[in-house]
Amino acid sequence: LDVHSTSGLVINKPDYSCPLPPIEEGELTVTPIELHSLTCDVAEVEFAIKKNGQVVESVNDNFIATVNPSSDSQWCENQDGTNCFNSGHSFSFDKGIKTLYLKSSILKNNPGYEVSGKWNSDEVTSEHLIKFVPFKIDFPDAPYDVIAGQNNANLVKAQVLYCEPTAGTSSPIATDY
């Protein structure tokens, strides 16, 4: 930048601006690998930057993973449901891809969990919803001695279990199903 005055004074200012780094090419994709998961497990979701269907391996940027509803769910970095963060947390791509695991302790069957991500100014929501389902419906006092269509003195009890019980423990009973 050169500035000239009427008195002959010249001020020279060098150009200190720096060129911006190029914006990575490619589009964010958010792909649930599993659309149904047990409440005691996690649902695998792949976040990737793709161009022409191929992962852009030069991308190691940060992105934001979100889930809706977010109040009872978390994004976990490990498949065993550990190292978990709330919706809106920033994660890093590793060679253009990152797998996260959605964890929830609440059954949301209608309509399910909406998963999305944001990278640069690109915000993408998956076309598919993730649903968490119980492990099984259990009848704790079975077998029952009842006859269909007749008045029975025995009340049939049923309970929804979140997970398969492990040796020496019982599964939590779902009260929101």
PDB file of C-alpha atoms in Angstrom:
ATOM      1  CA  LEU A   1       0.000   0.000   0.000  1.00  0.00           C
ATOM      2  CA  ASP A   2       1.476   3.360  -1.020  1.00  0.00           C
ATOM      3  CA  VAL A   3       0.038   6.648   0.230  1.00  0.00           C
ATOM      4  CA  HIS A   4       1.175   9.918  -1.406  1.00  0.00           C
ATOM      5  CA  SER A   5       0.539  13.332   0.113  1.00  0.00           C
ATOM      6  CA  THR A   6       0.537  16.764  -1.534  1.00  0.00           C
ATOM      7  CA  SER A   7       3.794  17.668   0.270  1.00  0.00           C
ATOM      8  CA  GLY A   8       5.617  14.810  -1.428  1.00  0.00           C
ATOM      9  CA  LEU A   9       5.602  12.487   1.602  1.00  0.00           C
ATOM     10  CA  VAL A  10       5.263   8.805   0.607  1.00  0.00           C
ATOM     11  CA  ILE A  11       4.224   6.126   3.097  1.00  0.00           C
ATOM     12  CA  ASN A  12       4.934   2.548   2.064  1.00  0.00           C
ATOM     13  CA  LYS A  13       3.132  -0.234   3.973  1.00  0.00           C
ATOM     14  CA  PRO A  14       3.984  -3.812   3.136  1.00  0.00           C
ATOM     15  CA  ASP A  15       1.158  -6.319   2.580  1.00  0.00           C
ATOM     16  CA  TYR A  16       1.056  -8.431   5.772  1.00  0.00           C
ATOM     17  CA  SER A  17      -1.998 -10.443   4.810  1.00  0.00           C
ATOM     18  CA  CYS A  18      -1.727 -14.201   4.613  1.00  0.00           C
ATOM     19  CA  PRO A  19      -3.569 -16.370   2.169  1.00  0.00           C
ATOM     20  CA  LEU A  20      -6.280 -18.527   3.741  1.00  0.00           C
ATOM     21  CA  PRO A  21      -5.694 -22.254   3.685  1.00  0.00           C
ATOM     22  CA  PRO A  22      -7.710 -24.031   1.027  1.00  0.00           C
ATOM     23  CA  ILE A  23     -11.037 -25.419   2.144  1.00  0.00           C
ATOM     24  CA  GLU A  24     -11.051 -29.207   1.964  1.00  0.00           C
ATOM     25  CA  GLU A  25     -13.155 -30.622  -0.792  1.00  0.00           C
ATOM     26  CA  GLY A  26     -15.756 -33.221  -0.020  1.00  0.00           C
ATOM     27  CA  GLU A  27     -19.054 -33.566   1.764  1.00  0.00           C
ATOM     28  CA  LEU A  28     -19.917 -34.680   5.272  1.00  0.00           C
ATOM     29  CA  THR A  29     -21.847 -37.943   5.513  1.00  0.00           C
ATOM     30  CA  VAL A  30     -23.575 -39.258   8.641  1.00  0.00           C
ATOM     31  CA  THR A  31     -24.416 -42.955   8.398  1.00  0.00           C
ATOM     32  CA  PRO A  32     -25.956 -45.044  11.190  1.00  0.00           C
ATOM     33  CA  ILE A  33     -24.527 -48.551  10.868  1.00  0.00           C
ATOM     34  CA  GLU A  34     -27.235 -49.947  13.136  1.00  0.00           C
ATOM     35  CA  LEU A  35     -30.780 -48.592  13.168  1.00  0.00           C
ATOM     36  CA  HIS A  36     -31.822 -50.631  16.221  1.00  0.00           C
ATOM     37  CA  SER A  37     -29.794 -51.204  19.364  1.00  0.00           C
ATOM     38  CA  LEU A  38     -30.402 -52.715  22.767  1.00  0.00           C
ATOM     39  CA  THR A  39     -30.606 -50.122  25.520  1.00  0.00           C
ATOM     40  CA  CYS A  40     -27.583 -51.693  27.215  1.00  0.00           C
ATOM     41  CA  ASP A  41     -25.541 -51.478  23.998  1.00  0.00           C
ATOM     42  CA  VAL A  42     -24.464 -48.637  21.715  1.00  0.00           C
ATOM     43  CA  ALA A  43     -25.473 -47.798  18.143  1.00  0.00           C
ATOM     44  CA  GLU A  44     -22.575 -47.356  15.712  1.00  0.00           C
ATOM     45  CA  VAL A  45     -22.595 -44.195  13.550  1.00  0.00           C
ATOM     46  CA  GLU A  46     -20.002 -43.306  10.907  1.00  0.00           C
ATOM     47  CA  PHE A  47     -19.066 -39.678  10.214  1.00  0.00           C
ATOM     48  CA  ALA A  48     -16.974 -39.202   7.065  1.00  0.00           C
ATOM     49  CA  ILE A  49     -15.869 -36.665   4.499  1.00  0.00           C
ATOM     50  CA  LYS A  50     -16.435 -38.147   1.051  1.00  0.00           C
ATOM     51  CA  LYS A  51     -15.863 -37.029  -2.496  1.00  0.00           C
ATOM     52  CA  ASN A  52     -17.257 -39.118  -5.340  1.00  0.00           C
ATOM     53  CA  GLY A  53     -18.141 -41.826  -2.808  1.00  0.00           C
ATOM     54  CA  GLN A  54     -14.574 -42.138  -1.503  1.00  0.00           C
ATOM     55  CA  VAL A  55     -13.278 -41.019   1.908  1.00  0.00           C
ATOM     56  CA  VAL A  56     -11.042 -37.929   1.677  1.00  0.00           C
ATOM     57  CA  GLU A  57      -8.122 -39.182   3.763  1.00  0.00           C
ATOM     58  CA  SER A  58      -6.383 -35.801   3.951  1.00  0.00           C
ATOM     59  CA  VAL A  59      -9.080 -34.479   6.320  1.00  0.00           C
ATOM     60  CA  ASN A  60      -8.148 -34.504  10.009  1.00  0.00           C
ATOM     61  CA  ASP A  61     -10.329 -31.526  11.000  1.00  0.00           C
ATOM     62  CA  ASN A  62     -12.770 -31.266  13.869  1.00  0.00           C
ATOM     63  CA  PHE A  63     -16.500 -31.767  13.461  1.00  0.00           C
ATOM     64  CA  ILE A  64     -19.474 -31.556  15.815  1.00  0.00           C
ATOM     65  CA  ALA A  65     -21.722 -34.571  16.454  1.00  0.00           C
ATOM     66  CA  THR A  66     -25.299 -33.935  17.559  1.00  0.00           C
ATOM     67  CA  VAL A  67     -28.280 -36.068  18.498  1.00  0.00           C
ATOM     68  CA  ASN A  68     -31.919 -35.172  19.052  1.00  0.00           C
ATOM     69  CA  PRO A  69     -33.364 -35.635  21.594  1.00  0.00           C
ATOM     70  CA  SER A  70     -30.118 -34.998  23.434  1.00  0.00           C
ATOM     71  CA  SER A  71     -31.203 -35.018  27.084  1.00  0.00           C
ATOM     72  CA  ASP A  72     -30.865 -38.779  27.569  1.00  0.00           C
ATOM     73  CA  SER A  73     -28.157 -39.754  25.075  1.00  0.00           C
ATOM     74  CA  GLN A  74     -24.400 -39.399  24.621  1.00  0.00           C
ATOM     75  CA  TRP A  75     -21.736 -39.889  21.957  1.00  0.00           C
ATOM     76  CA  CYS A  76     -19.047 -42.374  22.976  1.00  0.00           C
ATOM     77  CA  GLU A  77     -15.648 -42.771  21.344  1.00  0.00           C
ATOM     78  CA  ASN A  78     -15.335 -46.413  22.393  1.00  0.00           C
ATOM     79  CA  GLN A  79     -17.568 -49.312  21.406  1.00  0.00           C
ATOM     80  CA  ASP A  80     -17.793 -50.422  25.049  1.00  0.00           C
ATOM     81  CA  GLY A  81     -19.722 -47.222  25.843  1.00  0.00           C
ATOM     82  CA  THR A  82     -16.863 -45.347  27.529  1.00  0.00           C
ATOM     83  CA  ASN A  83     -15.300 -41.926  26.934  1.00  0.00           C
ATOM     84  CA  CYS A  84     -18.712 -40.359  26.316  1.00  0.00           C
ATOM     85  CA  PHE A  85     -19.751 -36.760  25.661  1.00  0.00           C
ATOM     86  CA  ASN A  86     -23.007 -34.831  25.328  1.00  0.00           C
ATOM     87  CA  SER A  87     -24.509 -33.792  22.017  1.00  0.00           C
ATOM     88  CA  GLY A  88     -22.678 -30.882  20.420  1.00  0.00           C
ATOM     89  CA  HIS A  89     -19.201 -32.105  21.365  1.00  0.00           C
ATOM     90  CA  SER A  90     -16.331 -31.652  18.919  1.00  0.00           C
ATOM     91  CA  PHE A  91     -14.479 -34.733  17.650  1.00  0.00           C
ATOM     92  CA  SER A  92     -11.606 -35.134  15.170  1.00  0.00           C
ATOM     93  CA  PHE A  93     -11.611 -37.038  11.922  1.00  0.00           C
ATOM     94  CA  ASP A  94      -8.837 -39.580  11.475  1.00  0.00           C
ATOM     95  CA  LYS A  95      -8.000 -39.702   7.776  1.00  0.00           C
ATOM     96  CA  GLY A  96     -11.444 -38.384   6.849  1.00  0.00           C
ATOM     97  CA  ILE A  97     -13.515 -40.743   8.992  1.00  0.00           C
ATOM     98  CA  LYS A  98     -14.641 -41.170  12.603  1.00  0.00           C
ATOM     99  CA  THR A  99     -16.887 -43.815  14.110  1.00  0.00           C
ATOM    100  CA  LEU A 100     -18.867 -42.805  17.191  1.00  0.00           C
ATOM    101  CA  TYR A 101     -21.241 -44.840  19.311  1.00  0.00           C
ATOM    102  CA  LEU A 102     -24.610 -43.495  20.426  1.00  0.00           C
ATOM    103  CA  LYS A 103     -25.565 -44.503  23.946  1.00  0.00           C
ATOM    104  CA  SER A 104     -28.956 -44.144  25.638  1.00  0.00           C
ATOM    105  CA  SER A 105     -30.547 -45.548  28.752  1.00  0.00           C
ATOM    106  CA  ILE A 106     -34.054 -44.565  27.643  1.00  0.00           C
ATOM    107  CA  LEU A 107     -36.245 -46.357  25.151  1.00  0.00           C
ATOM    108  CA  LYS A 108     -37.268 -43.946  22.406  1.00  0.00           C
ATOM    109  CA  ASN A 109     -39.408 -45.845  19.965  1.00  0.00           C
ATOM    110  CA  ASN A 110     -41.338 -42.980  18.427  1.00  0.00           C
ATOM    111  CA  PRO A 111     -39.882 -41.731  16.294  1.00  0.00           C
ATOM    112  CA  GLY A 112     -36.289 -42.443  17.428  1.00  0.00           C
ATOM    113  CA  TYR A 113     -32.993 -40.542  17.669  1.00  0.00           C
ATOM    114  CA  GLU A 114     -31.988 -38.130  14.902  1.00  0.00           C
ATOM    115  CA  VAL A 115     -28.207 -38.001  14.414  1.00  0.00           C
ATOM    116  CA  SER A 116     -26.342 -35.235  12.625  1.00  0.00           C
ATOM    117  CA  GLY A 117     -22.954 -33.608  12.224  1.00  0.00           C
ATOM    118  CA  LYS A 118     -21.427 -30.257  11.320  1.00  0.00           C
ATOM    119  CA  TRP A 119     -18.120 -29.769   9.506  1.00  0.00           C
ATOM    120  CA  ASN A 120     -17.010 -26.336   8.284  1.00  0.00           C
ATOM    121  CA  SER A 121     -20.336 -24.819   7.235  1.00  0.00           C
ATOM    122  CA  ASP A 122     -21.722 -28.188   6.130  1.00  0.00           C
ATOM    123  CA  GLU A 123     -24.460 -29.554   8.421  1.00  0.00           C
ATOM    124  CA  VAL A 124     -25.915 -32.975   7.616  1.00  0.00           C
ATOM    125  CA  THR A 125     -28.672 -35.004   9.278  1.00  0.00           C
ATOM    126  CA  SER A 126     -28.971 -38.733   8.648  1.00  0.00           C
ATOM    127  CA  GLU A 127     -32.040 -39.840   6.727  1.00  0.00           C
ATOM    128  CA  HIS A 128     -32.486 -42.700   9.209  1.00  0.00           C
ATOM    129  CA  LEU A 129     -33.463 -42.641  12.879  1.00  0.00           C
ATOM    130  CA  ILE A 130     -31.911 -44.854  15.542  1.00  0.00           C
ATOM    131  CA  LYS A 131     -34.178 -46.720  17.943  1.00  0.00           C
ATOM    132  CA  PHE A 132     -33.256 -48.383  21.212  1.00  0.00           C
ATOM    133  CA  VAL A 133     -35.148 -51.537  22.089  1.00  0.00           C
ATOM    134  CA  PRO A 134     -35.340 -53.717  25.206  1.00  0.00           C
ATOM    135  CA  PHE A 135     -33.606 -57.063  25.542  1.00  0.00           C
ATOM    136  CA  LYS A 136     -36.770 -59.038  26.200  1.00  0.00           C
ATOM    137  CA  ILE A 137     -40.108 -59.232  27.945  1.00  0.00           C
ATOM    138  CA  ASP A 138     -39.756 -61.498  30.944  1.00  0.00           C
ATOM    139  CA  PHE A 139     -42.400 -63.351  32.937  1.00  0.00           C
ATOM    140  CA  PRO A 140     -40.745 -63.708  36.363  1.00  0.00           C
ATOM    141  CA  ASP A 141     -43.249 -66.105  37.970  1.00  0.00           C
ATOM    142  CA  ALA A 142     -43.705 -68.371  34.948  1.00  0.00           C
ATOM    143  CA  PRO A 143     -45.069 -70.907  34.321  1.00  0.00           C
ATOM    144  CA  TYR A 144     -48.643 -69.741  34.903  1.00  0.00           C
ATOM    145  CA  ASP A 145     -51.580 -72.056  35.232  1.00  0.00           C
ATOM    146  CA  VAL A 146     -54.277 -70.147  33.328  1.00  0.00           C
ATOM    147  CA  ILE A 147     -57.000 -71.018  30.867  1.00  0.00           C
ATOM    148  CA  ALA A 148     -57.914 -68.572  28.105  1.00  0.00           C
ATOM    149  CA  GLY A 149     -61.408 -67.117  28.351  1.00  0.00           C
ATOM    150  CA  GLN A 150     -61.879 -68.114  31.992  1.00  0.00           C
ATOM    151  CA  ASN A 151     -61.647 -66.053  35.152  1.00  0.00           C
ATOM    152  CA  ASN A 152     -58.183 -66.754  36.557  1.00  0.00           C
ATOM    153  CA  ALA A 153     -57.059 -66.127  40.102  1.00  0.00           C
ATOM    154  CA  ASN A 154     -53.434 -65.759  39.017  1.00  0.00           C
ATOM    155  CA  LEU A 155     -52.301 -62.395  37.702  1.00  0.00           C
ATOM    156  CA  VAL A 156     -49.771 -62.753  34.898  1.00  0.00           C
ATOM    157  CA  LYS A 157     -46.809 -60.476  35.582  1.00  0.00           C
ATOM    158  CA  ALA A 158     -44.565 -59.232  32.794  1.00  0.00           C
ATOM    159  CA  GLN A 159     -41.534 -56.959  32.891  1.00  0.00           C
ATOM    160  CA  VAL A 160     -39.376 -55.448  30.182  1.00  0.00           C
ATOM    161  CA  LEU A 161     -35.636 -56.016  30.672  1.00  0.00           C
ATOM    162  CA  TYR A 162     -33.050 -53.598  29.282  1.00  0.00           C
ATOM    163  CA  CYS A 163     -30.222 -56.120  29.030  1.00  0.00           C
ATOM    164  CA  GLU A 164     -29.361 -59.764  29.276  1.00  0.00           C
ATOM    165  CA  PRO A 165     -28.569 -60.514  32.925  1.00  0.00           C
ATOM    166  CA  THR A 166     -24.989 -61.500  33.647  1.00  0.00           C
ATOM    167  CA  ALA A 167     -24.039 -64.212  36.117  1.00  0.00           C
ATOM    168  CA  GLY A 168     -25.072 -63.175  39.621  1.00  0.00           C
ATOM    169  CA  THR A 169     -26.826 -59.956  38.563  1.00  0.00           C
ATOM    170  CA  SER A 170     -30.251 -59.019  37.317  1.00  0.00           C
ATOM    171  CA  SER A 171     -31.080 -56.776  34.407  1.00  0.00           C
ATOM    172  CA  PRO A 172     -32.535 -53.334  35.068  1.00  0.00           C
ATOM    173  CA  ILE A 173     -36.285 -53.286  34.481  1.00  0.00           C
ATOM    174  CA  ALA A 174     -37.532 -50.750  31.937  1.00  0.00           C
ATOM    175  CA  THR A 175     -40.208 -48.467  33.308  1.00  0.00           C
ATOM    176  CA  ASP A 176     -40.470 -46.296  30.201  1.00  0.00           C
ATOM    177  CA  TYR A 177     -41.662 -48.904  27.745  1.00  0.00           C
TER     178      TYR A 177
END
